[in-house]
XYZ file of N, CA, C and O in Angstrom:
676
model
N 12.266 56.359 232.841
C 13.636 56.253 232.373
C 14.430 57.494 232.763
O 15.618 57.402 233.047
N 13.759 58.634 232.800
C 14.444 59.849 233.252
C 14.853 59.721 234.710
O 15.943 60.137 235.094
N 13.978 59.147 235.538
C 14.295 58.938 236.953
C 15.465 57.981 237.132
O 16.332 58.199 237.989
N 15.512 56.931 236.334
C 16.628 55.979 236.411
C 17.925 56.676 236.018
O 18.960 56.503 236.669
N 17.873 57.473 234.960
C 19.070 58.212 234.534
C 19.559 59.127 235.651
O 20.758 59.144 235.967
N 18.649 59.867 236.262
C 19.044 60.772 237.349
C 19.612 59.994 238.534
O 20.582 60.432 239.155
N 19.028 58.845 238.862
C 19.526 58.036 239.974
C 20.942 57.533 239.722
O 21.720 57.347 240.662
N 21.291 57.351 238.460
C 22.645 56.923 238.107
C 23.626 58.091 238.061
O 24.821 57.891 237.879
N 23.120 59.303 238.194
C 23.978 60.478 238.122
C 24.147 61.000 236.711
O 25.020 61.819 236.438
N 23.302 60.534 235.797
C 23.354 60.964 234.401
C 22.355 62.092 234.178
O 21.461 62.313 235.000
N 22.485 62.800 233.070
C 21.452 63.782 232.729
C 20.111 63.062 232.537
O 20.077 61.890 232.153
N 19.016 63.754 232.773
C 17.697 63.128 232.668
C 17.403 62.590 231.274
O 16.606 61.678 231.108
N 18.066 63.116 230.259
C 17.815 62.682 228.883
C 18.798 61.603 228.405
O 18.914 61.346 227.216
N 19.477 60.921 229.311
C 20.509 59.948 228.937
C 19.979 58.811 228.072
O 20.720 58.236 227.286
N 18.701 58.463 228.225
C 18.148 57.361 227.436
C 17.480 57.831 226.162
O 16.887 57.038 225.443
N 17.572 59.110 225.868
C 16.993 59.631 224.637
C 18.029 59.542 223.524
O 19.168 59.177 223.756
N 17.637 59.863 222.317
C 18.563 59.780 221.188
C 18.836 58.348 220.793
O 17.924 57.539 220.702
N 20.095 57.995 220.624
C 20.472 56.691 220.107
C 20.145 55.515 220.998
O 20.004 54.401 220.524
N 20.020 55.713 222.309
C 19.791 54.583 223.199
C 18.335 54.143 223.209
O 18.035 52.980 223.036
N 17.435 55.060 223.446
C 16.017 54.687 223.477
C 15.106 55.855 223.129
O 13.937 55.842 223.464
N 15.623 56.843 222.455
C 14.817 57.998 222.101
C 13.742 57.678 221.085
O 12.723 58.337 221.010
N 13.969 56.683 220.278
C 12.969 56.175 219.343
C 12.732 54.732 219.746
O 13.151 53.803 219.062
N 12.094 54.516 220.903
C 12.054 53.187 221.492
C 11.217 52.185 220.717
O 10.305 52.532 219.988
N 11.583 50.967 220.911
C 10.799 49.826 220.459
C 9.984 49.439 221.675
O 10.544 49.142 222.735
N 8.680 49.509 221.614
C 7.868 49.186 222.776
C 6.623 48.444 222.324
O 6.217 48.531 221.168
N 6.054 47.724 223.256
C 4.788 47.047 222.968
C 4.064 46.736 224.265
O 4.648 46.686 225.337
N 2.770 46.548 224.127
C 1.898 46.208 225.240
C 1.319 44.836 224.946
O 0.838 44.592 223.834
N 1.407 43.938 225.917
C 0.867 42.588 225.731
C -0.267 42.360 226.722
O -0.122 42.630 227.909
N -1.363 41.846 226.221
C -2.465 41.380 227.043
C -2.443 39.861 226.948
O -2.598 39.311 225.852
N -2.229 39.201 228.068
C -2.054 37.751 228.053
C -3.097 37.139 228.970
O -3.188 37.501 230.147
N -3.875 36.216 228.440
C -4.903 35.545 229.230
C -4.442 34.167 229.673
O -3.880 33.414 228.882
N -4.680 33.863 230.931
C -4.325 32.569 231.504
C -5.580 31.924 232.064
O -6.144 32.412 233.053
N -6.049 30.827 231.461
C -7.255 30.185 231.974
C -7.033 29.634 233.382
O -5.909 29.339 233.770
N -8.139 29.520 234.102
C -8.069 28.917 235.431
C -7.740 27.443 235.270
O -8.295 26.771 234.397
N -6.824 26.906 236.060
C -6.469 25.486 235.937
C -7.674 24.554 236.019
O -7.706 23.528 235.351
N -8.678 24.926 236.772
C -9.860 24.075 236.919
C -10.629 23.934 235.610
O -11.366 22.955 235.419
N -10.475 24.881 234.691
C -11.201 24.824 233.424
C -10.481 23.977 232.375
O -10.989 23.782 231.285
N -9.311 23.461 232.704
C -8.528 22.649 231.775
C -8.726 21.180 232.147
O -8.589 20.815 233.312
N -9.046 20.319 231.168
C -9.202 18.893 231.496
C -7.938 18.348 232.171
O -6.819 18.713 231.800
N -8.100 17.483 233.156
C -6.984 16.969 233.964
C -5.864 16.393 233.094
O -4.693 16.612 233.365
N -6.210 15.689 232.019
C -5.182 15.077 231.168
C -4.346 16.114 230.419
O -3.270 15.813 229.927
N -4.829 17.350 230.333
C -4.085 18.423 229.679
C -3.523 19.412 230.686
O -2.953 20.438 230.309
N -3.635 19.125 231.972
C -3.256 20.073 233.016
C -1.741 20.283 233.061
O -0.973 19.339 233.083
N -1.325 21.522 233.012
C 0.078 21.914 233.167
C 0.083 23.179 234.012
O -0.975 23.731 234.322
N 1.249 23.645 234.371
C 1.335 24.961 235.002
C 1.112 25.990 233.910
O 1.897 26.095 232.977
N 0.013 26.703 233.989
C -0.332 27.698 232.992
C 0.379 28.989 233.333
O 0.093 29.599 234.353
N 1.341 29.381 232.536
C 2.080 30.591 232.846
C 3.279 30.754 231.948
O 3.247 30.411 230.777
N 4.338 31.260 232.535
C 5.572 31.511 231.803
C 6.745 31.137 232.696
O 6.797 31.542 233.858
N 7.660 30.354 232.168
C 8.804 29.887 232.939
C 9.810 30.981 233.256
O 9.663 32.133 232.857
N 10.831 30.611 233.979
C 11.842 31.544 234.477
C 12.534 32.287 233.332
O 12.991 31.676 232.372
N 12.605 33.617 233.479
C 13.244 34.460 232.470
C 13.536 35.837 233.059
O 13.008 36.201 234.102
N 14.378 36.574 232.383
C 14.531 38.006 232.646
C 13.944 38.727 231.442
O 13.854 38.161 230.355
N 13.546 39.964 231.638
C 12.993 40.735 230.523
C 14.128 41.225 229.639
O 15.250 41.422 230.077
N 13.826 41.421 228.364
C 14.849 41.594 227.351
C 15.397 43.008 227.220
O 16.550 43.203 226.888
N 14.557 44.001 227.419
C 14.931 45.371 227.087
C 15.360 46.213 228.267
O 16.200 45.809 229.070
N 14.768 47.410 228.373
C 15.145 48.354 229.415
C 14.264 48.235 230.653
O 14.759 48.051 231.761
N 12.950 48.339 230.479
C 12.052 48.398 231.622
C 10.702 47.807 231.233
O 10.221 48.019 230.125
N 10.091 47.077 232.156
C 8.767 46.504 231.952
C 7.866 46.940 233.095
O 8.273 46.897 234.254
N 6.663 47.356 232.761
C 5.653 47.700 233.757
C 4.528 46.682 233.648
O 4.016 46.445 232.548
N 4.134 46.094 234.778
C 3.110 45.051 234.783
C 2.019 45.416 235.786
O 2.314 45.768 236.929
N 0.781 45.302 235.334
C -0.364 45.503 236.210
C -0.795 44.130 236.734
O -1.191 43.272 235.960
N -0.686 43.920 238.038
C -1.088 42.652 238.631
C -2.538 42.709 239.089
O -3.025 43.762 239.484
N -3.213 41.554 239.049
C -4.527 41.452 239.673
C -4.352 41.661 241.166
O -3.408 41.142 241.770
N -5.274 42.410 241.779
C -5.166 42.677 243.212
C -5.299 41.427 244.068
O -4.740 41.360 245.155
N -6.041 40.447 243.584
C -6.363 39.294 244.422
C -5.781 37.967 243.931
O -6.119 36.920 244.452
N -4.926 38.001 242.930
C -4.319 36.762 242.422
C -2.805 36.894 242.508
O -2.213 37.782 241.901
N -2.182 36.011 243.242
C -0.725 36.027 243.382
C -0.141 35.030 242.385
O -0.179 33.819 242.608
N 0.352 35.535 241.264
C 0.867 34.667 240.214
C 2.364 34.847 239.972
O 3.032 33.929 239.510
N 2.895 36.011 240.276
C 4.294 36.322 239.992
C 5.204 35.796 241.098
O 4.940 35.994 242.278
N 6.262 35.105 240.683
C 7.297 34.650 241.608
C 8.633 35.203 241.143
O 8.891 35.291 239.938
N 9.482 35.594 242.080
C 10.822 36.088 241.770
C 11.836 35.249 242.524
O 11.546 34.695 243.581
N 13.014 35.133 241.953
C 14.074 34.389 242.630
C 14.910 35.366 243.436
O 15.450 36.328 242.896
N 15.005 35.119 244.736
C 15.766 36.029 245.589
C 17.258 35.703 245.528
O 17.680 34.767 244.827
N 18.070 36.461 246.244
C 19.525 36.288 246.194
C 19.984 34.946 246.745
O 21.091 34.507 246.458
N 19.125 34.273 247.535
C 19.455 32.944 248.060
C 19.085 31.842 247.074
O 19.290 30.665 247.349
N 18.497 32.226 245.930
C 18.113 31.250 244.924
C 16.746 30.638 245.153
O 16.358 29.704 244.460
N 15.990 31.176 246.117
C 14.661 30.658 246.417
C 13.610 31.421 245.615
O 13.749 32.618 245.396
N 12.563 30.704 245.205
C 11.438 31.343 244.530
C 10.459 31.832 245.585
O 10.029 31.067 246.433
N 10.141 33.124 245.533
C 9.197 33.702 246.479
C 8.084 34.413 245.710
O 8.298 34.879 244.590
N 6.905 34.480 246.306
C 5.792 35.161 245.666
C 5.954 36.670 245.782
O 6.368 37.173 246.821
N 5.629 37.344 244.685
C 5.587 38.813 244.686
C 4.114 39.174 244.847
O 3.378 39.263 243.873
N 3.708 39.324 246.081
C 2.290 39.554 246.363
C 1.851 40.899 245.802
O 2.540 41.903 245.960
N 0.690 40.920 245.149
C 0.199 42.171 244.568
C -0.068 43.228 245.635
O -0.535 42.922 246.725
N 0.252 44.454 245.293
C -0.070 45.611 246.122
C -1.096 46.410 245.321
O -0.757 46.949 244.259
N -2.348 46.449 245.793
C -3.393 47.135 245.026
C -2.994 48.564 244.638
O -2.403 49.294 245.416
N -3.308 48.907 243.386
C -3.046 50.254 242.897
C -1.619 50.501 242.457
O -1.245 51.647 242.194
N -0.793 49.460 242.361
C 0.606 49.638 241.963
C 0.934 48.815 240.725
O 0.165 47.949 240.315
N 2.077 49.091 240.154
C 2.612 48.328 239.035
C 3.914 47.672 239.474
O 4.662 48.239 240.268
N 4.201 46.523 238.922
C 5.509 45.902 239.091
C 6.420 46.517 238.036
O 6.027 46.664 236.875
N 7.622 46.901 238.409
C 8.611 47.439 237.478
C 9.772 46.454 237.396
O 10.473 46.245 238.388
N 9.944 45.842 236.235
C 11.046 44.905 236.018
C 12.160 45.595 235.241
O 11.906 46.225 234.212
N 13.355 45.440 235.717
C 14.538 45.914 234.995
C 14.875 44.871 233.938
O 14.812 43.668 234.193
N 15.248 45.332 232.754
C 15.566 44.422 231.665
C 17.061 44.270 231.423
O 17.888 44.996 231.993
N 17.388 43.324 230.563
C 18.776 42.982 230.251
C 19.579 44.175 229.723
O 20.761 44.322 230.031
N 18.951 45.035 228.909
C 19.689 46.159 228.332
C 20.030 47.203 229.384
O 21.078 47.849 229.307
N 19.184 47.367 230.397
C 19.511 48.307 231.472
C 20.669 47.762 232.308
O 21.509 48.522 232.785
N 20.764 46.446 232.428
C 21.912 45.846 233.124
C 23.205 46.169 232.381
O 24.198 46.573 232.995
N 23.194 46.005 231.052
C 24.390 46.293 230.255
C 24.712 47.784 230.337
O 25.849 48.158 230.630
N 23.724 48.626 230.083
C 23.940 50.074 230.061
C 24.484 50.572 231.394
O 25.357 51.421 231.444
N 23.966 50.021 232.512
C 24.400 50.474 233.846
C 25.648 49.746 234.338
O 26.092 49.970 235.458
N 26.212 48.871 233.500
C 27.407 48.091 233.860
C 27.170 47.264 235.123
O 28.050 47.092 235.957
N 25.927 46.764 235.249
C 25.595 45.878 236.357
C 25.083 46.560 237.608
O 24.745 45.879 238.585
N 24.998 47.892 237.610
C 24.444 48.589 238.770
C 22.993 48.157 238.964
O 22.560 47.867 240.076
N 22.235 48.121 237.866
C 20.868 47.583 237.881
C 20.897 46.212 237.245
O 21.477 46.036 236.173
N 20.277 45.245 237.891
C 20.259 43.878 237.365
C 18.826 43.364 237.288
O 18.043 43.577 238.217
N 18.511 42.664 236.212
C 17.162 42.113 236.092
C 16.963 40.953 237.078
O 17.910 40.248 237.427
N 15.745 40.811 237.524
C 15.402 39.724 238.436
C 14.798 38.578 237.645
O 13.888 38.787 236.831
N 15.304 37.378 237.892
C 14.725 36.190 237.284
C 13.328 36.013 237.869
O 13.150 36.070 239.086
N 12.345 35.857 237.010
C 10.971 35.723 237.473
C 10.197 34.745 236.596
O 10.634 34.389 235.510
N 9.060 34.304 237.123
C 8.161 33.402 236.416
C 6.753 33.665 236.948
O 6.591 34.315 237.978
N 5.749 33.156 236.247
C 4.395 33.327 236.748
C 3.509 32.178 236.310
O 3.697 31.584 235.256
N 2.571 31.870 237.192
C 1.625 30.776 236.999
C 0.261 31.223 237.495
O 0.173 31.973 238.459
N -0.768 30.743 236.865
C -2.113 31.011 237.358
C -2.567 29.807 238.172
O -3.025 28.817 237.633
N -2.430 29.905 239.477
C -2.864 28.837 240.368
C -4.173 29.189 241.055
O -4.572 28.529 242.002
N -4.831 30.235 240.582
C -6.098 30.648 241.193
C -7.249 29.888 240.545
O -7.062 29.142 239.583
N -8.424 30.118 241.037
C -9.617 29.503 240.457
C -10.251 30.396 239.403
O -11.317 30.086 238.888
N -9.595 31.510 239.069
C -10.158 32.494 238.151
C -9.278 32.670 236.921
O -8.061 32.504 236.976
N -9.935 33.017 235.806
C -9.210 33.401 234.604
C -8.367 34.627 234.949
O -8.827 35.539 235.618
N -7.111 34.651 234.532
C -6.209 35.750 234.877
C -5.787 36.467 233.609
O -5.492 35.835 232.588
N -5.738 37.788 233.668
C -5.253 38.600 232.555
C -4.049 39.389 233.037
O -4.082 40.033 234.078
N -2.970 39.312 232.287
C -1.764 40.074 232.586
C -1.644 41.183 231.551
O -1.821 40.955 230.353
N -1.355 42.397 232.014
C -1.140 43.548 231.134
C 0.297 44.010 231.355
O 0.643 44.463 232.444
N 1.128 43.852 230.342
C 2.550 44.193 230.479
C 2.963 45.173 229.384
O 2.663 44.966 228.207
N 3.656 46.233 229.789
C 4.191 47.230 228.868
C 5.706 47.091 228.865
O 6.355 47.222 229.904
N 6.274 46.806 227.701
C 7.717 46.601 227.552
C 8.328 47.809 226.849
O 7.956 48.135 225.723
N 9.265 48.464 227.519
C 9.968 49.619 226.955
C 11.377 49.156 226.603
O 12.162 48.792 227.483
N 11.669 49.148 225.324
C 12.898 48.550 224.827
C 13.809 49.589 224.183
O 13.368 50.670 223.814
N 15.050 49.220 224.032
C 15.997 50.054 223.275
C 15.589 50.079 221.814
O 14.793 49.257 221.364
N 16.168 51.014 221.056
C 16.001 50.975 219.610
C 16.427 49.600 219.122
O 17.395 49.020 219.625
N 15.722 49.062 218.138
C 15.985 47.708 217.672
C 17.423 47.528 217.181
O 18.053 46.513 217.437
N 17.969 48.515 216.480
C 19.304 48.388 215.893
C 20.411 49.030 216.718
O 21.559 49.052 216.296
N 20.077 49.544 217.909
C 21.077 50.257 218.693
C 22.087 49.282 219.309
O 21.760 48.147 219.645
N 23.313 49.742 219.403
C 24.360 49.001 220.102
C 24.359 49.507 221.544
O 24.597 50.688 221.790
N 24.048 48.617 222.479
C 24.013 48.974 223.900
C 25.333 48.535 224.515
O 25.782 47.401 224.309
N 25.928 49.443 225.265
C 27.178 49.136 225.957
C 27.195 49.883 227.276
O 26.418 50.826 227.469
N 28.043 49.469 228.201
C 28.097 50.172 229.478
C 28.416 51.654 229.278
O 29.362 52.003 228.570
N 27.595 52.495 229.898
C 27.804 53.945 229.815
C 29.062 54.321 230.584
O 29.380 53.719 231.611
N 29.745 55.327 230.091
C 30.992 55.776 230.720
C 30.801 56.074 232.206
O 31.579 55.637 233.037
N 29.754 56.809 232.554
C 29.564 57.165 233.955
C 29.301 55.925 234.814
O 29.687 55.880 235.976
N 28.698 54.895 234.247
C 28.461 53.656 235.000
C 29.740 52.829 235.106
O 29.969 52.172 236.129
N 30.576 52.878 234.081
C 31.886 52.209 234.177
C 32.705 52.848 235.287
O 33.339 52.151 236.085
N 32.683 54.180 235.352
C 33.426 54.891 236.400
C 32.947 54.504 237.793
O 33.748 54.329 238.706
N 31.636 54.332 237.960
C 31.062 53.985 239.266
C 31.364 52.541 239.675
O 31.209 52.187 240.839
N 31.749 51.701 238.715
C 31.938 50.276 238.993
C 33.378 49.817 238.747
O 33.612 48.673 238.374
N 34.329 50.702 238.933
C 35.727 50.302 238.837
C 36.435 50.669 237.560
O 37.607 50.332 237.385
N 35.761 51.322 236.623
C 36.413 51.811 235.417
C 36.481 50.840 234.255
O 36.956 51.191 233.184
N 36.018 49.607 234.442
C 36.099 48.592 233.392
C 34.692 48.160 232.977
O 33.826 47.960 233.831
N 34.487 47.996 231.682
C 33.205 47.491 231.193
C 33.083 46.016 231.570
O 33.949 45.212 231.243
N 32.010 45.668 232.253
C 31.753 44.285 232.656
C 30.958 43.515 231.610
O 30.785 42.315 231.730
N 30.470 44.226 230.591
C 29.622 43.624 229.568
C 30.119 44.025 228.193
O 30.584 45.142 227.989
N 30.016 43.101 227.253
C 30.328 43.397 225.863
C 29.192 44.215 225.256
O 28.071 44.243 225.771
N 29.483 44.848 224.132
C 28.447 45.556 223.388
C 27.399 44.552 222.915
O 27.722 43.411 222.584
N 26.134 45.007 222.891
C 25.022 44.152 222.477
C 24.165 44.930 221.488
O 23.789 46.075 221.764
N 23.852 44.325 220.349
C 22.866 44.902 219.445
C 21.511 44.433 219.963
O 21.248 43.225 220.016
N 20.669 45.375 220.374
C 19.427 44.990 221.031
C 18.591 44.022 220.198
O 18.100 43.015 220.709
N 18.396 44.298 218.913
C 17.569 43.429 218.065
C 18.096 42.005 218.004
O 17.320 41.047 218.022
N 19.406 41.841 217.952
C 19.995 40.495 217.937
C 19.737 39.789 219.269
O 19.423 38.602 219.308
N 19.863 40.524 220.371
C 19.588 39.980 221.700
C 18.124 39.542 221.797
O 17.815 38.447 222.268
N 17.228 40.393 221.320
C 15.801 40.096 221.354
C 15.490 38.818 220.579
O 14.790 37.927 221.076
N 16.004 38.709 219.381
C 15.735 37.530 218.552
C 16.254 36.259 219.227
O 15.557 35.248 219.274
N 17.457 36.302 219.793
C 18.004 35.129 220.487
C 17.121 34.722 221.660
O 16.852 33.539 221.870
N 16.674 35.698 222.456
C 15.825 35.378 223.610
C 14.498 34.788 223.163
O 14.033 33.813 223.724
N 13.879 35.374 222.135
C 12.584 34.878 221.661
C 12.728 33.466 221.110
O 11.918 32.592 221.413
N 13.766 33.231 220.319
C 13.971 31.893 219.743
C 14.178 30.861 220.862
O 13.673 29.749 220.789
N 14.903 31.231 221.909
C 15.158 30.292 223.015
C 13.961 30.132 223.946
O 13.780 29.075 224.548
N 13.146 31.176 224.100
C 12.033 31.125 225.046
C 10.740 30.584 224.441
O 9.895 30.093 225.169
N 10.583 30.708 223.125
C 9.348 30.280 222.488
C 9.639 29.209 221.443
O 9.461 29.409 220.264
N 10.098 28.076 221.912
C 10.479 26.972 221.026
C 9.223 26.262 220.516
O 8.280 26.038 221.263
N 9.223 25.910 219.244
C 8.102 25.158 218.666
C 8.377 23.680 218.721
O 9.412 23.181 218.610
């Protein structure tokens, strides 16, 4: 987050204090069975549908030999994000889009386990403070024409709306 702040021309501590200095974060370990182990009558695409991440930044450890992550490119096509051994995928979240006034934008992505092996995903989500009001930073407004392109967002309210819409019972 310090590197992102510096890249935007902000002080390295721009995300500390009220924005994310007391961050809401969590690590998820998600197991995806191999499709072959699921009876044919129950067979579905095992994974997670199209979404953007909710907070500031997500780090994901991909399996070196299983290509499960797909991203939507600027042409609207779904392409595979092939794993690069020894690296992490870094996803920009919705709150970083608001804070940067659109300079950084989250990528729509989805993932499926189409391999013959059980897949484990390890994702670290770094989020804004739950009750913080996120709005375009002044320096980012200046870089993008002087006008806020996004309304203020209470991160916790945004999170709850996304979870309710993404995990329907």
